[in-house]
Amino acid sequence: MVIKKRHMALPTAPLVLVLLAATGCVSAPSAPAEPTVAPSTSVARSLARVCTKPAAGPAKAPAGAVTVDPAVVGDLAAKTKKSPANTTLWLRPGKHRLESDRYAQIIPKKGNTYLGAPGAVLDGRKTNQYAFGGAARDVTIRYLTVQGFVAPQNEGVVNHDSADGWVIEHATIQHNSGAGLMAGARQQVRASCLRGNGQYGMNAYKAGDPISDLVLEGNEIVGNNNDDWERRRPGCGCSGGVKFWAVNGADIRGNWVHANHGAGLWADTNNNDFRIEDNVIEANDGAALIYETSYNAVIRKNTIRRNNWVEGRKYADRGDTFPFATIYLSESGGEPRIRARTDKIEIYRNVLENNWSGITLWENADRFCHSPANTSSGDCTLLVKKTERCAQPGIATAPLYADCRWKTQRVDIHKNRFVLDTSVVGCTVKCGRMAVLANYGTYPDWSPYPGEQVAEAITHKQHNRWHDNEYRGPWSFIAHDPSRELDVGQWQGAPYQQDAGSTFRARDGG
């Protein structure tokens, strides 16, 4: 499996203003490797701590099930091959192994179910690359621990080939290289532990085909990107708790996403129709959520805290003035012409507490279809079928002038609570910012978006709006470009007129 190299549209040196002034950051410990106290909100109380208290599978084989013996190397793969479709296989307690060939794996048949008894573990012994692969649909895996596999970068251990209709429930997928889990259409991942995998807990990618109707519910997603891919390949944009690529329709609810080495959740390139709700997202090294070159989402009723301490501080210490945020929308917005359950990006009724900065809405003016600056190389917006159409002279006129560019537009941010105690975060400036901004277009020389065009559009013309929020702590605001840092009065006044109906208590961040 090959995944095209894509990476996050973070501004590089030519795209942002870099100041050499002190950031005011003080020495502070990094985000903890794993919080020792469970979240205390009503949302968190509904979550099972599934990594420390996994549900137990059936102690006896269900009627009609095929029993798999851990003492026989390769027994699971052999009995899967021998049995017909729709077979239930029950794995006895103990450590199950595959043959020593690195490509040895289980190839399920349509409708197979795999049930682990208490203590059943499928162990790749740092030898086998994949646990479950193949194209069979509607496979179920329950109550099984899968660990110790060594999938290559961007590849996954469970559902390696992104088959459709799989159900993963009460499973523990941990301490593997690559992604613990891949995804196909109609996949459901529930009440499972995705822990300590080398790259991602889950990589929702399917070659040549978008994934639809994905569900993640009630999972614990913790400590992934253990192999620190952003250090090994700087700028790869290939790390975090979960990565989504071209997913059309996702419900992500009731999960505990924490202590991942990078972003918690990252939707990258032509995702659409996401509903992200009732999650606790905390203590991730990077952003809690990145929504990049994607469309139409509802982000609501999440508890988001202590994220972005590592990555936000790293850039601030370099003197970089860009507002690296905890919720980062990069070239993403609402688009009524693309079918979804909403026609905007709505961010409401969330609690953001003691993160490194708040919400940033960003557009890279040089990133559009057919541009050499498009890091999602080869991809175009969902409004243009053929990338090569986005060239001169056509791109300079309607409709291509608008449709060849991913736009951060129709973003509605309201009824959220933003709390910042700088003594907790360990920073006095540059860590409490909201932003709506773009760079000035400079590249390529045939770009139809030179100068301030995109900065003016995202700031004043694309219906991006904050209102009726609650702020506690010393917040500031950036509009248009990184050099324009505003106080509350400027942010609410002309020409920006943001945060109507919001309340501000600058000295009450505790």
Short mmCIF file of C-alpha atoms in Angstrom, two decimals:
data_model
loop_
_atom_site.label_atom_id
_atom_site.label_comp_id
_atom_site.label_asym_id
_atom_site.label_seq_id
_atom_site.Cartn_x
_atom_site.Cartn_y
_atom_site.Cartn_z
CA MET A 1 0.00 0.00 0.00
CA VAL A 2 1.29 3.43 -0.90
CA ILE A 3 0.10 6.70 0.57
CA LYS A 4 0.98 9.87 -1.26
CA LYS A 5 3.12 12.17 0.79
CA ARG A 6 1.01 14.91 2.26
CA HIS A 7 1.64 17.18 5.12
CA MET A 8 0.02 19.84 7.18
CA ALA A 9 -0.16 23.32 5.72
CA LEU A 10 1.77 24.94 8.51
CA PRO A 11 3.32 28.19 7.41
CA THR A 12 6.99 27.96 6.53
CA ALA A 13 9.53 30.73 6.95
CA PRO A 14 8.60 32.63 3.75
CA LEU A 15 4.94 32.60 4.73
CA VAL A 16 4.96 34.05 8.24
CA LEU A 17 6.60 36.97 9.95
CA VAL A 18 9.18 35.90 12.47
CA LEU A 19 10.01 38.20 15.35
CA LEU A 20 13.11 37.96 17.48
CA ALA A 21 11.45 39.48 20.51
CA ALA A 22 11.14 37.35 23.61
CA THR A 23 8.02 35.22 23.82
CA GLY A 24 7.70 35.40 27.56
CA CYS A 25 7.68 31.64 27.85
CA VAL A 26 9.11 30.23 31.03
CA SER A 27 10.47 26.81 31.69
CA ALA A 28 7.68 24.37 32.31
CA PRO A 29 7.31 20.62 32.12
CA SER A 30 5.96 19.12 28.94
CA ALA A 31 2.47 17.69 28.85
CA PRO A 32 2.43 14.53 30.98
CA ALA A 33 2.97 11.23 29.24
CA GLU A 34 -0.38 10.02 30.50
CA PRO A 35 -2.75 11.84 32.86
CA THR A 36 -3.04 10.07 36.17
CA VAL A 37 -6.45 11.50 36.98
CA ALA A 38 -9.43 10.60 34.83
CA PRO A 39 -11.40 13.54 33.41
CA SER A 40 -13.96 14.83 35.88
CA THR A 41 -16.56 16.35 33.57
CA SER A 42 -19.93 14.74 32.83
CA VAL A 43 -18.55 13.81 29.44
CA ALA A 44 -15.58 12.02 30.97
CA ARG A 45 -17.70 10.11 33.45
CA SER A 46 -19.47 8.45 30.53
CA LEU A 47 -16.16 7.12 29.19
CA ALA A 48 -14.75 3.75 30.11
CA ARG A 49 -11.04 3.79 30.86
CA VAL A 50 -10.75 0.93 28.42
CA CYS A 51 -6.95 0.66 28.39
CA THR A 52 -6.65 0.05 32.13
CA LYS A 53 -9.96 -1.77 32.54
CA PRO A 54 -10.66 -3.68 29.32
CA ALA A 55 -13.88 -5.63 29.07
CA ALA A 56 -13.47 -9.39 29.32
CA GLY A 57 -14.41 -11.66 26.45
CA PRO A 58 -16.29 -14.97 26.69
CA ALA A 59 -14.57 -17.51 28.95
CA LYS A 60 -15.97 -20.39 26.92
CA ALA A 61 -16.31 -20.88 23.19
CA PRO A 62 -19.76 -19.86 21.91
CA ALA A 63 -21.85 -22.57 20.33
CA GLY A 64 -20.58 -23.37 16.84
CA ALA A 65 -17.33 -21.44 17.24
CA VAL A 66 -13.98 -22.77 16.10
CA THR A 67 -11.48 -22.90 18.98
CA VAL A 68 -7.98 -21.53 18.36
CA ASP A 69 -5.06 -22.96 20.36
CA PRO A 70 -2.25 -20.56 21.41
CA ALA A 71 0.17 -23.49 21.72
CA VAL A 72 0.00 -24.12 17.97
CA VAL A 73 1.95 -21.51 16.01
CA GLY A 74 -0.14 -20.23 13.11
CA ASP A 75 -3.32 -21.93 14.31
CA LEU A 76 -5.49 -18.81 13.86
CA ALA A 77 -4.40 -18.24 10.26
CA ALA A 78 -4.74 -21.92 9.38
CA LYS A 79 -8.21 -22.33 10.86
CA THR A 80 -9.37 -19.11 9.21
CA LYS A 81 -8.21 -20.45 5.85
CA LYS A 82 -9.85 -23.83 6.43
CA SER A 83 -13.21 -22.52 7.67
CA PRO A 84 -16.01 -21.07 5.50
CA ALA A 85 -17.20 -17.47 5.50
CA ASN A 86 -19.23 -16.26 8.49
CA THR A 87 -17.29 -18.44 10.92
CA THR A 88 -16.80 -17.41 14.54
CA LEU A 89 -13.31 -18.16 15.87
CA TRP A 90 -12.70 -18.11 19.63
CA LEU A 91 -9.13 -17.58 20.81
CA ARG A 92 -8.25 -19.35 24.03
CA PRO A 93 -6.40 -17.48 26.79
CA GLY A 94 -2.70 -17.09 26.08
CA LYS A 95 -0.33 -15.63 23.54
CA HIS A 96 -1.21 -16.53 19.95
CA ARG A 97 1.52 -16.37 17.29
CA LEU A 98 1.78 -16.41 13.53
CA GLU A 99 4.43 -18.11 11.46
CA SER A 100 7.79 -16.34 11.53
CA ASP A 101 7.54 -15.01 7.95
CA ARG A 102 7.15 -11.25 8.23
CA TYR A 103 4.21 -11.31 5.80
CA ALA A 104 2.35 -14.06 7.67
CA GLN A 105 -1.11 -12.74 8.62
CA ILE A 106 -4.75 -13.69 9.03
CA ILE A 107 -6.87 -13.24 5.90
CA PRO A 108 -10.47 -13.28 7.13
CA LYS A 109 -13.42 -14.39 5.05
CA LYS A 110 -16.60 -12.34 4.68
CA GLY A 111 -18.55 -12.09 7.90
CA ASN A 112 -15.97 -13.79 10.12
CA THR A 113 -15.96 -12.99 13.84
CA TYR A 114 -12.89 -13.20 16.06
CA LEU A 115 -13.51 -13.39 19.82
CA GLY A 116 -10.78 -13.30 22.43
CA ALA A 117 -11.16 -15.12 25.72
CA PRO A 118 -9.91 -13.28 28.81
CA GLY A 119 -6.15 -12.98 28.38
CA ALA A 120 -6.12 -13.79 24.65
CA VAL A 121 -3.31 -11.90 22.87
CA LEU A 122 -2.24 -11.99 19.23
CA ASP A 123 1.46 -11.10 19.34
CA GLY A 124 3.54 -10.20 16.28
CA ARG A 125 6.78 -10.62 18.31
CA LYS A 126 8.29 -7.65 16.42
CA THR A 127 8.51 -10.04 13.47
CA ASN A 128 5.19 -10.02 11.61
CA GLN A 129 4.12 -6.84 9.82
CA TYR A 130 0.34 -7.36 9.71
CA ALA A 131 -2.24 -9.07 11.88
CA PHE A 132 -5.47 -8.97 9.82
CA GLY A 133 -5.53 -8.13 6.11
CA GLY A 134 -7.37 -8.84 2.88
CA ALA A 135 -10.52 -7.49 1.26
CA ALA A 136 -13.23 -9.45 3.12
CA ARG A 137 -16.14 -7.33 4.27
CA ASP A 138 -18.07 -7.25 7.52
CA VAL A 139 -15.42 -8.78 9.76
CA THR A 140 -15.79 -8.41 13.53
CA ILE A 141 -12.97 -8.41 16.12
CA ARG A 142 -13.91 -8.34 19.81
CA TYR A 143 -12.14 -8.69 23.14
CA LEU A 144 -8.74 -9.35 21.56
CA THR A 145 -5.36 -7.73 22.25
CA VAL A 146 -3.19 -7.22 19.16
CA GLN A 147 0.38 -6.14 19.85
CA GLY A 148 3.98 -6.30 18.75
CA PHE A 149 3.50 -6.02 14.97
CA VAL A 150 5.86 -3.96 12.82
CA ALA A 151 3.88 -2.38 9.99
CA PRO A 152 5.85 0.07 7.82
CA GLN A 153 5.21 3.81 7.87
CA ASN A 154 1.64 4.74 6.84
CA GLU A 155 0.53 1.09 6.88
CA GLY A 156 -1.57 -0.61 9.54
CA VAL A 157 -1.74 -3.81 11.54
CA VAL A 158 -5.49 -4.51 11.82
CA ASN A 159 -7.58 -4.23 8.63
CA HIS A 160 -4.39 -3.56 6.73
CA ASP A 161 -6.15 -3.38 3.36
CA SER A 162 -8.97 -1.06 4.49
CA ALA A 163 -11.79 -3.51 3.83
CA ASP A 164 -15.34 -2.26 4.38
CA GLY A 165 -17.80 -2.91 7.16
CA TRP A 166 -15.42 -4.04 9.88
CA VAL A 167 -16.45 -3.78 13.54
CA ILE A 168 -13.75 -3.46 16.22
CA GLU A 169 -15.13 -3.61 19.75
CA HIS A 170 -13.55 -4.03 23.18
CA ALA A 171 -10.19 -4.60 21.51
CA THR A 172 -6.74 -3.47 22.60
CA ILE A 173 -4.41 -2.58 19.74
CA GLN A 174 -1.12 -1.51 21.24
CA HIS A 175 2.64 -1.20 20.90
CA ASN A 176 2.76 -1.79 17.15
CA SER A 177 4.79 0.07 14.54
CA GLY A 178 2.94 2.08 11.88
CA ALA A 179 -0.78 2.45 12.54
CA GLY A 180 -2.52 0.09 14.92
CA LEU A 181 -5.63 0.12 12.75
CA MET A 182 -6.62 1.09 9.22
CA ALA A 183 -10.20 1.88 8.19
CA GLY A 184 -12.69 1.13 5.44
CA ALA A 185 -16.19 2.32 4.69
CA ARG A 186 -18.82 1.76 7.36
CA GLN A 187 -16.17 0.78 9.88
CA GLN A 188 -17.12 0.99 13.55
CA VAL A 189 -14.52 1.20 16.31
CA ARG A 190 -16.10 1.12 19.74
CA ALA A 191 -14.90 0.82 23.34
CA SER A 192 -11.38 -0.08 22.23
CA CYS A 193 -7.90 0.89 23.38
CA LEU A 194 -5.56 2.28 20.71
CA ARG A 195 -2.38 2.74 22.71
CA GLY A 196 1.30 3.38 22.19
CA ASN A 197 1.47 2.64 18.47
CA GLY A 198 4.47 3.87 16.54
CA GLN A 199 2.69 6.24 14.15
CA TYR A 200 -1.10 6.41 14.57
CA GLY A 201 -3.71 4.72 16.68
CA MET A 202 -5.75 4.62 13.47
CA ASN A 203 -5.00 5.72 9.92
CA ALA A 204 -8.34 6.20 8.11
CA TYR A 205 -7.06 5.94 4.57
CA LYS A 206 -8.19 3.83 1.62
CA ALA A 207 -6.24 3.94 -1.61
CA GLY A 208 -8.26 5.24 -4.55
CA ASP A 209 -11.57 5.41 -2.73
CA PRO A 210 -13.05 7.70 -0.07
CA ILE A 211 -14.19 6.15 3.20
CA SER A 212 -17.80 6.77 4.17
CA ASP A 213 -19.80 6.40 7.38
CA LEU A 214 -16.99 5.92 9.87
CA VAL A 215 -17.77 5.65 13.59
CA LEU A 216 -15.37 6.04 16.54
CA GLU A 217 -17.20 5.82 19.83
CA GLY A 218 -16.11 5.34 23.42
CA ASN A 219 -12.47 4.57 22.68
CA GLU A 220 -9.31 5.49 24.55
CA ILE A 221 -6.66 6.77 22.12
CA VAL A 222 -3.43 7.38 24.01
CA GLY A 223 0.31 7.68 23.57
CA ASN A 224 0.47 7.14 19.81
CA ASN A 225 3.28 8.34 17.51
CA ASN A 226 5.66 6.60 19.84
CA ASP A 227 8.25 6.55 17.06
CA ASP A 228 8.18 10.37 16.79
CA TRP A 229 7.70 10.58 13.03
CA GLU A 230 7.76 14.36 12.89
CA ARG A 231 11.31 14.29 14.23
CA ARG A 232 12.38 11.47 11.90
CA ARG A 233 10.83 13.17 8.85
CA PRO A 234 10.31 16.86 9.60
CA GLY A 235 7.21 18.30 7.98
CA CYS A 236 5.77 14.91 7.01
CA GLY A 237 2.45 15.58 8.73
CA CYS A 238 2.31 11.86 9.51
CA SER A 239 1.66 11.47 13.21
CA GLY A 240 -0.88 11.64 15.98
CA GLY A 241 -3.74 9.83 17.60
CA VAL A 242 -5.96 9.38 14.53
CA LYS A 243 -5.48 10.63 10.94
CA PHE A 244 -8.36 10.89 8.46
CA TRP A 245 -7.97 11.13 4.67
CA ALA A 246 -10.93 11.68 2.30
CA VAL A 247 -13.51 10.44 4.80
CA ASN A 248 -17.07 11.36 3.84
CA GLY A 249 -19.18 11.11 6.97
CA ALA A 250 -17.65 10.44 10.39
CA ASP A 251 -19.12 10.35 13.88
CA ILE A 252 -16.44 10.74 16.53
CA ARG A 253 -18.04 10.79 19.95
CA GLY A 254 -17.36 9.90 23.55
CA ASN A 255 -13.66 9.16 23.09
CA TRP A 256 -10.80 9.95 25.44
CA VAL A 257 -7.96 11.18 23.21
CA HIS A 258 -4.93 11.99 25.31
CA ALA A 259 -1.16 12.14 25.60
CA ASN A 260 -0.51 11.50 21.91
CA HIS A 261 2.84 12.71 20.60
CA GLY A 262 1.47 15.15 18.03
CA ALA A 263 -2.11 16.08 17.24
CA GLY A 264 -4.98 14.24 18.88
CA LEU A 265 -7.29 14.11 15.83
CA TRP A 266 -6.20 15.22 12.35
CA ALA A 267 -8.48 15.33 9.29
CA ASP A 268 -6.32 15.98 6.23
CA THR A 269 -7.46 16.52 2.62
CA ASN A 270 -11.05 16.41 1.34
CA ASN A 271 -12.79 15.09 4.40
CA ASN A 272 -16.44 16.07 4.73
CA ASP A 273 -19.38 15.82 7.10
CA PHE A 274 -17.67 15.21 10.45
CA ARG A 275 -19.46 15.28 13.76
CA ILE A 276 -17.00 15.50 16.65
CA GLU A 277 -18.84 15.61 19.96
CA ASP A 278 -18.70 14.69 23.64
CA ASN A 279 -15.01 13.80 23.55
CA VAL A 280 -12.33 14.55 26.11
CA ILE A 281 -9.19 15.62 24.25
CA GLU A 282 -6.31 16.46 26.54
CA ALA A 283 -2.55 16.59 27.06
CA ASN A 284 -1.64 15.95 23.45
CA ASP A 285 1.74 17.38 22.42
CA GLY A 286 0.18 19.16 19.44
CA ALA A 287 -3.27 20.45 18.56
CA ALA A 288 -6.32 18.72 19.92
CA LEU A 289 -7.90 18.89 16.46
CA ILE A 290 -6.62 19.81 13.00
CA TYR A 291 -9.17 20.10 10.20
CA GLU A 292 -7.23 20.67 6.98
CA THR A 293 -8.38 21.21 3.36
CA SER A 294 -11.74 19.72 4.32
CA TYR A 295 -15.41 20.60 4.53
CA ASN A 296 -18.55 20.81 6.69
CA ALA A 297 -18.24 19.76 10.32
CA VAL A 298 -19.90 20.09 13.71
CA ILE A 299 -17.52 20.27 16.68
CA ARG A 300 -19.52 20.49 19.87
CA LYS A 301 -19.67 19.66 23.56
CA ASN A 302 -16.06 18.54 23.82
CA THR A 303 -13.76 19.04 26.80
CA ILE A 304 -10.40 20.15 25.43
CA ARG A 305 -7.57 20.90 27.83
CA ARG A 306 -3.80 21.07 28.24
CA ASN A 307 -3.12 20.46 24.55
CA ASN A 308 -0.36 21.88 22.35
CA TRP A 309 2.04 22.64 25.20
CA VAL A 310 4.98 20.96 23.48
CA GLU A 311 4.53 22.11 19.89
CA GLY A 312 3.15 25.55 20.70
CA ARG A 313 6.05 26.31 23.02
CA LYS A 314 8.58 24.98 20.51
CA TYR A 315 7.52 27.48 17.85
CA ALA A 316 7.17 30.36 20.28
CA ASP A 317 10.68 29.75 21.61
CA ARG A 318 11.94 30.10 18.05
CA GLY A 319 10.36 33.54 17.81
CA ASP A 320 7.68 32.40 15.36
CA THR A 321 4.66 34.70 15.62
CA PHE A 322 2.20 32.33 13.95
CA PRO A 323 -0.71 31.45 16.30
CA PHE A 324 -0.33 27.67 16.52
CA ALA A 325 -3.63 26.71 18.07
CA THR A 326 -5.44 23.91 19.83
CA ILE A 327 -8.21 23.80 17.22
CA TYR A 328 -6.59 24.55 13.88
CA LEU A 329 -8.66 24.97 10.72
CA SER A 330 -6.39 25.12 7.69
CA GLU A 331 -8.10 25.87 4.35
CA SER A 332 -11.31 24.26 5.65
CA GLY A 333 -14.85 25.57 5.74
CA GLY A 334 -18.53 25.10 5.12
CA GLU A 335 -19.58 24.46 1.53
CA PRO A 336 -23.32 24.19 0.74
CA ARG A 337 -22.64 22.56 -2.63
CA ILE A 338 -21.14 19.49 -0.96
CA ARG A 339 -23.77 17.28 0.61
CA ALA A 340 -23.48 16.90 4.38
CA ARG A 341 -25.50 17.17 7.59
CA THR A 342 -24.39 20.80 7.85
CA ASP A 343 -23.31 23.42 5.34
CA LYS A 344 -20.78 25.15 7.61
CA ILE A 345 -18.20 24.40 10.26
CA GLU A 346 -19.88 25.01 13.59
CA ILE A 347 -17.80 25.01 16.79
CA TYR A 348 -19.99 25.42 19.85
CA ARG A 349 -20.55 24.47 23.49
CA ASN A 350 -16.99 23.29 23.96
CA VAL A 351 -14.82 23.94 27.00
CA LEU A 352 -11.21 24.79 26.16
CA GLU A 353 -9.10 25.04 29.29
CA ASN A 354 -5.40 25.82 29.65
CA ASN A 355 -4.36 24.89 26.15
CA TRP A 356 -1.64 26.64 24.20
CA SER A 357 -3.89 29.17 22.41
CA GLY A 358 -7.43 28.65 21.18
CA ILE A 359 -8.81 28.50 17.64
CA THR A 360 -6.96 29.55 14.50
CA LEU A 361 -8.62 29.92 11.10
CA TRP A 362 -5.90 29.94 8.45
CA GLU A 363 -5.50 30.01 4.69
CA ASN A 364 -2.30 29.63 2.75
CA ALA A 365 -2.82 31.90 -0.27
CA ASP A 366 -0.30 29.90 -2.29
CA ARG A 367 -2.01 26.53 -1.69
CA PHE A 368 -4.58 25.73 -4.35
CA CYS A 369 -5.20 23.11 -7.02
CA HIS A 370 -2.31 22.74 -9.46
CA SER A 371 -0.02 24.99 -7.42
CA PRO A 372 3.47 23.70 -6.60
CA ALA A 373 2.76 24.92 -3.05
CA ASN A 374 -0.11 22.46 -2.63
CA THR A 375 1.27 19.98 -0.12
CA SER A 376 -1.66 17.63 -0.82
CA SER A 377 0.08 16.92 -4.11
CA GLY A 378 -2.17 15.66 -6.88
CA ASP A 379 -5.38 16.49 -5.02
CA CYS A 380 -7.88 19.14 -5.97
CA THR A 381 -10.92 20.54 -4.20
CA LEU A 382 -14.15 18.56 -4.25
CA LEU A 383 -15.58 21.23 -6.56
CA VAL A 384 -13.14 20.65 -9.44
CA LYS A 385 -12.83 17.20 -10.99
CA LYS A 386 -9.74 17.80 -13.09
CA THR A 387 -6.77 19.43 -11.41
CA GLU A 388 -5.30 20.64 -14.71
CA ARG A 389 -8.26 23.00 -15.17
CA CYS A 390 -6.84 25.13 -12.37
CA ALA A 391 -4.37 26.95 -14.58
CA GLN A 392 -4.21 30.22 -16.46
CA PRO A 393 -6.18 31.70 -18.02
CA GLY A 394 -9.27 29.88 -16.69
CA ILE A 395 -8.34 30.02 -13.00
CA ALA A 396 -8.42 33.82 -13.08
CA THR A 397 -12.18 33.92 -13.77
CA ALA A 398 -15.36 32.43 -12.32
CA PRO A 399 -16.07 29.74 -11.35
CA LEU A 400 -12.51 28.40 -11.12
CA TYR A 401 -11.17 31.45 -9.32
CA ALA A 402 -13.28 30.42 -6.31
CA ASP A 403 -13.49 26.66 -6.79
CA CYS A 404 -9.78 25.90 -7.26
CA ARG A 405 -9.01 27.07 -3.73
CA TRP A 406 -9.84 25.36 -0.46
CA LYS A 407 -11.42 28.15 1.56
CA THR A 408 -11.76 28.73 5.27
CA GLN A 409 -15.29 30.05 5.19
CA ARG A 410 -18.65 29.82 6.96
CA VAL A 411 -17.07 29.00 10.32
CA ASP A 412 -19.38 29.75 13.25
CA ILE A 413 -17.71 29.76 16.70
CA HIS A 414 -20.14 30.38 19.52
CA LYS A 415 -21.16 29.51 23.07
CA ASN A 416 -17.75 28.12 23.95
CA ARG A 417 -15.85 28.66 27.20
CA PHE A 418 -12.18 29.60 26.82
CA VAL A 419 -10.13 29.49 30.02
CA LEU A 420 -6.44 30.36 30.27
CA ASP A 421 -4.33 30.38 33.43
CA THR A 422 -0.84 31.27 32.23
CA SER A 423 0.70 29.94 35.44
CA VAL A 424 -0.61 26.50 34.55
CA VAL A 425 0.52 26.63 30.92
CA GLY A 426 3.86 28.17 31.90
CA CYS A 427 3.76 31.09 29.48
CA THR A 428 2.94 34.78 29.83
CA VAL A 429 2.51 35.79 26.16
CA LYS A 430 1.88 34.15 22.76
CA CYS A 431 -0.13 31.33 24.31
CA GLY A 432 -3.60 32.86 24.58
CA ARG A 433 -4.60 33.79 21.05
CA MET A 434 -7.54 33.48 18.69
CA ALA A 435 -6.85 34.11 15.03
CA VAL A 436 -8.27 34.49 11.55
CA LEU A 437 -5.52 35.13 9.01
CA ALA A 438 -3.66 34.31 5.81
CA ASN A 439 -0.28 34.95 4.28
CA TYR A 440 0.16 37.27 1.31
CA GLY A 441 0.12 35.42 -2.00
CA THR A 442 3.53 35.29 -3.71
CA TYR A 443 3.84 31.92 -5.48
CA PRO A 444 3.73 30.67 -8.19
CA ASP A 445 4.15 33.66 -10.48
CA TRP A 446 0.95 32.78 -12.36
CA SER A 447 -1.17 32.62 -9.19
CA PRO A 448 -4.48 34.50 -9.42
CA TYR A 449 -4.30 35.19 -5.65
CA PRO A 450 -1.35 37.58 -5.21
CA GLY A 451 -0.94 40.06 -2.40
CA GLU A 452 -3.66 40.53 0.22
CA GLN A 453 -6.59 38.99 -1.66
CA VAL A 454 -6.89 35.86 0.47
CA ALA A 455 -6.13 37.67 3.74
CA GLU A 456 -8.92 40.14 3.00
CA ALA A 457 -11.32 37.35 2.05
CA ILE A 458 -10.80 35.13 5.11
CA THR A 459 -10.95 38.10 7.46
CA HIS A 460 -13.87 40.07 6.04
CA LYS A 461 -15.72 38.26 3.25
CA GLN A 462 -16.02 34.54 3.99
CA HIS A 463 -18.52 34.64 6.88
CA ASN A 464 -16.17 33.54 9.65
CA ARG A 465 -17.67 34.60 12.95
CA TRP A 466 -17.04 34.39 16.68
CA HIS A 467 -19.95 35.34 18.96
CA ASP A 468 -21.52 34.70 22.38
CA ASN A 469 -18.43 33.06 23.87
CA GLU A 470 -17.02 33.27 27.40
CA TYR A 471 -13.37 34.18 27.92
CA ARG A 472 -11.42 33.91 31.14
CA GLY A 473 -7.80 34.92 31.20
CA PRO A 474 -5.53 37.21 29.13
CA TRP A 475 -6.69 36.50 25.58
CA SER A 476 -5.59 38.42 22.51
CA PHE A 477 -6.60 38.22 18.88
CA ILE A 478 -4.92 38.15 15.49
CA ALA A 479 -6.66 39.16 12.28
CA HIS A 480 -5.68 39.38 8.62
CA ASP A 481 -1.96 38.49 9.02
CA PRO A 482 0.43 37.54 11.85
CA SER A 483 1.51 41.15 12.45
CA ARG A 484 -1.95 42.36 13.51
CA GLU A 485 -2.40 41.46 17.17
CA LEU A 486 -5.51 43.02 18.65
CA ASP A 487 -6.94 43.61 22.10
CA VAL A 488 -10.56 42.91 22.92
CA GLY A 489 -11.78 46.35 21.92
CA GLN A 490 -10.09 46.20 18.53
CA TRP A 491 -11.34 42.66 17.92
CA GLN A 492 -14.92 43.65 18.67
CA GLY A 493 -14.74 46.99 16.87
CA ALA A 494 -14.66 47.92 13.21
CA PRO A 495 -13.59 46.56 10.83
CA TYR A 496 -13.41 43.10 12.46
CA GLN A 497 -16.57 43.14 14.59
CA GLN A 498 -15.98 39.76 16.17
CA ASP A 499 -17.29 38.22 19.38
CA ALA A 500 -20.52 40.17 19.66
CA GLY A 501 -22.33 39.10 22.83
CA SER A 502 -19.21 37.52 24.34
CA THR A 503 -17.96 38.11 27.88
CA PHE A 504 -14.35 38.74 28.92
CA ARG A 505 -12.77 38.39 32.36
CA ALA A 506 -9.08 38.95 31.73
CA ARG A 507 -7.97 38.48 35.36
CA ASP A 508 -9.95 35.34 36.03
CA GLY A 509 -8.14 32.51 34.31
CA GLY A 510 -7.86 30.17 37.27
#
